[in-house]
Amino acid sequence: MFSETEKETTKSFSWKNELKEFISAAIWAVILAFIIKTFIFQLTYVPTGSMIPTILPNDRVVVLKFWYKIKPIERGQIVVFEPPDSANSPPFIKRVIGLPGETLEIKNNTVYINGKPLKENYLPAKMEMEPFGPFKIPKDAIFVMGDNRQHSADSRYFGAVPIKNIKGRAVLTYWPLNRVKVLR
């Protein structure tokens, strides 16, 4: 009825082989997921309104973790970071305003970097800000602020963020679906 080749094929198709293949595939899937989440990207939930209008409360964003390994931090980028001196706090999301070694000052509702006004096209037209500084940003840190300046706990309150605390760059909102967009 079966040839010898067909009998061997039937024998080799056993539940033990299928189970071994399934376990092997599951192990590789876990390893790959760990590598992706640890080194490549993560999905982050934004619980507050500190980045309105760019990012709304309850938005979910994609964070590229490896970004700053290949490119330098630039002013205007949105970063996710561990807040200084907040051991049990979830990561924060804010915009990079000041870079290492710069002097930042806020006066007349305008941010000045090294004495020059900063153009911030992403902010609403009328943005009230308390005077601040001048503040010299340490060489190993950045100064971050939320786009919703009146309702943002940021570097004006907790100081410069050490570069080592940066988890990655927020590049995309992916939820809710009607708010999917590339972050600039």
GROMACS .gro file of C-alpha atoms in nm:
model
  184
    1MET     CA    1   0.000   0.000   0.000
    2PHE     CA    2   0.277   0.256   0.099
    3SER     CA    3   0.622   0.255  -0.055
    4GLU     CA    4   0.923   0.257   0.181
    5THR     CA    5   0.975   0.632   0.124
    6GLU     CA    6   0.613   0.706   0.207
    7LYS     CA    7   0.635   0.492   0.524
    8GLU     CA    8   0.943   0.686   0.641
    9THR     CA    9   0.774   1.017   0.568
   10THR     CA   10   0.470   0.907   0.767
   11LYS     CA   11   0.694   0.790   1.057
   12SER     CA   12   0.889   1.116   1.063
   13PHE     CA   13   0.567   1.316   1.089
   14SER     CA   14   0.500   1.263   1.455
   15TRP     CA   15   0.365   1.477   1.731
   16LYS     CA   16   0.709   1.477   1.897
   17ASN     CA   17   0.869   1.644   1.595
   18GLU     CA   18   0.583   1.892   1.570
   19LEU     CA   19   0.616   1.976   1.939
   20LYS     CA   20   0.993   2.028   1.904
   21GLU     CA   21   0.940   2.260   1.607
   22PHE     CA   22   0.669   2.452   1.792
   23ILE     CA   23   0.889   2.497   2.102
   24SER     CA   24   1.183   2.602   1.887
   25ALA     CA   25   0.972   2.859   1.701
   26ALA     CA   26   0.831   2.991   2.030
   27ILE     CA   27   1.179   3.030   2.180
   28TRP     CA   28   1.302   3.219   1.873
   29ALA     CA   29   0.993   3.442   1.880
   30VAL     CA   30   1.058   3.533   2.245
   31ILE     CA   31   1.426   3.603   2.175
   32LEU     CA   32   1.339   3.819   1.874
   33ALA     CA   33   1.072   4.012   2.070
   34PHE     CA   34   1.323   4.072   2.352
   35ILE     CA   35   1.585   4.205   2.108
   36ILE     CA   36   1.333   4.432   1.933
   37LYS     CA   37   1.191   4.573   2.259
   38THR     CA   38   1.530   4.615   2.423
   39PHE     CA   39   1.732   4.762   2.136
   40ILE     CA   40   1.510   4.874   1.848
   41PHE     CA   41   1.173   5.024   1.950
   42GLN     CA   42   0.902   5.030   2.208
   43LEU     CA   43   0.540   5.139   2.218
   44THR     CA   44   0.461   5.404   2.478
   45TYR     CA   45   0.138   5.537   2.625
   46VAL     CA   46   0.114   5.913   2.690
   47PRO     CA   47  -0.104   5.974   3.000
   48THR     CA   48  -0.076   6.355   3.029
   49GLY     CA   49  -0.147   6.668   2.828
   50SER     CA   50   0.202   6.820   2.853
   51MET     CA   51   0.262   6.779   2.478
   52ILE     CA   52  -0.072   6.922   2.353
   53PRO     CA   53  -0.129   7.001   2.065
   54THR     CA   54   0.137   6.769   1.920
   55ILE     CA   55   0.051   6.462   2.129
   56LEU     CA   56  -0.279   6.431   2.313
   57PRO     CA   57  -0.352   6.246   2.638
   58ASN     CA   58  -0.401   5.872   2.578
   59ASP     CA   59  -0.211   5.877   2.247
   60ARG     CA   60   0.027   5.591   2.190
   61VAL     CA   61   0.363   5.651   2.026
   62VAL     CA   62   0.643   5.451   1.868
   63VAL     CA   63   0.983   5.521   2.023
   64LEU     CA   64   1.302   5.435   1.834
   65LYS     CA   65   1.552   5.328   2.097
   66PHE     CA   66   1.858   5.304   1.875
   67TRP     CA   67   1.815   5.651   1.719
   68TYR     CA   68   2.077   5.828   1.930
   69LYS     CA   69   2.330   5.553   1.878
   70ILE     CA   70   2.350   5.651   1.509
   71LYS     CA   71   2.248   6.021   1.504
   72PRO     CA   72   2.308   6.309   1.744
   73ILE     CA   73   2.024   6.463   1.944
   74GLU     CA   74   1.874   6.763   1.767
   75ARG     CA   75   1.672   7.054   1.894
   76GLY     CA   76   1.300   7.007   1.830
   77GLN     CA   77   1.302   6.627   1.849
   78ILE     CA   78   1.058   6.460   2.087
   79VAL     CA   79   1.228   6.227   2.332
   80VAL     CA   80   1.123   5.972   2.592
   81PHE     CA   81   1.341   5.968   2.904
   82GLU     CA   82   1.366   5.868   3.265
   83PRO     CA   83   1.309   6.185   3.466
   84PRO     CA   84   1.598   6.290   3.692
   85ASP     CA   85   1.554   6.200   4.059
   86SER     CA   86   1.233   6.003   3.997
   87ALA     CA   87   1.309   5.643   4.085
   88ASN     CA   88   0.958   5.502   4.045
   89SER     CA   89   0.820   5.743   3.790
   90PRO     CA   90   0.718   5.626   3.442
   91PRO     CA   91   0.916   5.773   3.150
   92PHE     CA   92   0.840   6.129   3.041
   93ILE     CA   93   0.793   6.256   2.685
   94LYS     CA   94   0.904   6.611   2.598
   95ARG     CA   95   1.064   6.816   2.320
   96VAL     CA   96   1.438   6.892   2.311
   97ILE     CA   97   1.480   7.269   2.346
   98GLY     CA   98   1.839   7.317   2.463
   99LEU     CA   99   2.151   7.118   2.375
  100PRO     CA  100   2.464   7.045   2.579
  101GLY     CA  101   2.670   7.354   2.663
  102GLU     CA  102   2.408   7.608   2.552
  103THR     CA  103   2.262   7.885   2.768
  104LEU     CA  104   1.883   7.901   2.776
  105GLU     CA  105   1.665   8.186   2.895
  106ILE     CA  106   1.291   8.257   2.878
  107LYS     CA  107   1.173   8.618   2.871
  108ASN     CA  108   0.872   8.793   2.717
  109ASN     CA  109   0.717   8.450   2.639
  110THR     CA  110   1.010   8.360   2.413
  111VAL     CA  111   1.285   8.101   2.458
  112TYR     CA  112   1.636   8.229   2.387
  113ILE     CA  113   1.928   8.002   2.312
  114ASN     CA  114   2.268   8.170   2.355
  115GLY     CA  115   2.090   8.507   2.338
  116LYS     CA  116   1.899   8.436   2.013
  117PRO     CA  117   1.520   8.381   2.000
  118LEU     CA  118   1.415   8.025   1.922
  119LYS     CA  119   1.156   7.974   1.646
  120GLU     CA  120   0.901   7.720   1.767
  121ASN     CA  121   0.648   7.668   1.487
  122TYR     CA  122   0.493   7.371   1.669
  123LEU     CA  123   0.354   7.588   1.953
  124PRO     CA  124   0.013   7.756   1.962
  125ALA     CA  125   0.022   8.127   1.873
  126LYS     CA  126  -0.031   8.257   2.227
  127MET     CA  127   0.194   8.078   2.475
  128GLU     CA  128   0.239   8.228   2.821
  129MET     CA  129   0.567   8.137   2.992
  130GLU     CA  130   0.716   8.255   3.318
  131PRO     CA  131   1.062   8.413   3.293
  132PHE     CA  132   1.339   8.158   3.347
  133GLY     CA  133   1.717   8.159   3.355
  134PRO     CA  134   1.963   8.220   3.221
  135PHE     CA  135   2.049   7.851   3.263
  136LYS     CA  136   2.372   7.690   3.140
  137ILE     CA  137   2.299   7.334   3.019
  138PRO     CA  138   2.564   7.086   3.134
  139LYS     CA  139   2.782   6.921   2.867
  140ASP     CA  140   2.623   6.578   2.927
  141ALA     CA  141   2.258   6.689   2.934
  142ILE     CA  142   1.971   6.846   2.739
  143PHE     CA  143   1.692   7.086   2.831
  144VAL     CA  144   1.339   6.961   2.754
  145MET     CA  145   0.998   7.125   2.760
  146GLY     CA  146   0.644   7.016   2.685
  147ASP     CA  147   0.460   7.186   2.398
  148ASN     CA  148   0.181   7.271   2.644
  149ARG     CA  149   0.417   7.499   2.839
  150GLN     CA  150   0.162   7.616   3.094
  151HIS     CA  151   0.087   7.256   3.200
  152SER     CA  152   0.419   7.077   3.169
  153ALA     CA  153   0.656   6.953   3.436
  154ASP     CA  154   0.982   6.984   3.247
  155SER     CA  155   1.344   7.104   3.273
  156ARG     CA  156   1.227   7.436   3.415
  157TYR     CA  157   1.127   7.238   3.726
  158PHE     CA  158   1.352   6.932   3.745
  159GLY     CA  159   1.659   7.064   3.562
  160ALA     CA  160   1.852   6.936   3.265
  161VAL     CA  161   1.806   6.572   3.164
  162PRO     CA  162   2.125   6.365   3.154
  163ILE     CA  163   2.175   6.219   2.806
  164LYS     CA  164   2.215   5.874   2.966
  165ASN     CA  165   1.848   5.898   3.078
  166ILE     CA  166   1.716   5.922   2.721
  167LYS     CA  167   1.532   5.606   2.615
  168GLY     CA  168   1.472   5.706   2.254
  169ARG     CA  169   1.308   5.936   2.002
  170ALA     CA  170   0.929   5.942   1.959
  171VAL     CA  171   0.866   5.917   1.585
  172LEU     CA  172   0.503   5.824   1.530
  173THR     CA  173   0.163   5.830   1.698
  174TYR     CA  174  -0.017   5.507   1.613
  175TRP     CA  175  -0.329   5.519   1.831
  176PRO     CA  176  -0.602   5.627   1.814
  177LEU     CA  177  -0.621   5.556   1.443
  178ASN     CA  178  -0.759   5.899   1.354
  179ARG     CA  179  -0.440   6.053   1.503
  180VAL     CA  180  -0.178   5.840   1.326
  181LYS     CA  181   0.102   6.075   1.220
  182VAL     CA  182   0.477   6.115   1.196
  183LEU     CA  183   0.613   6.333   1.477
  184ARG     CA  184   0.841   6.616   1.370
   0.00000   0.00000   0.00000
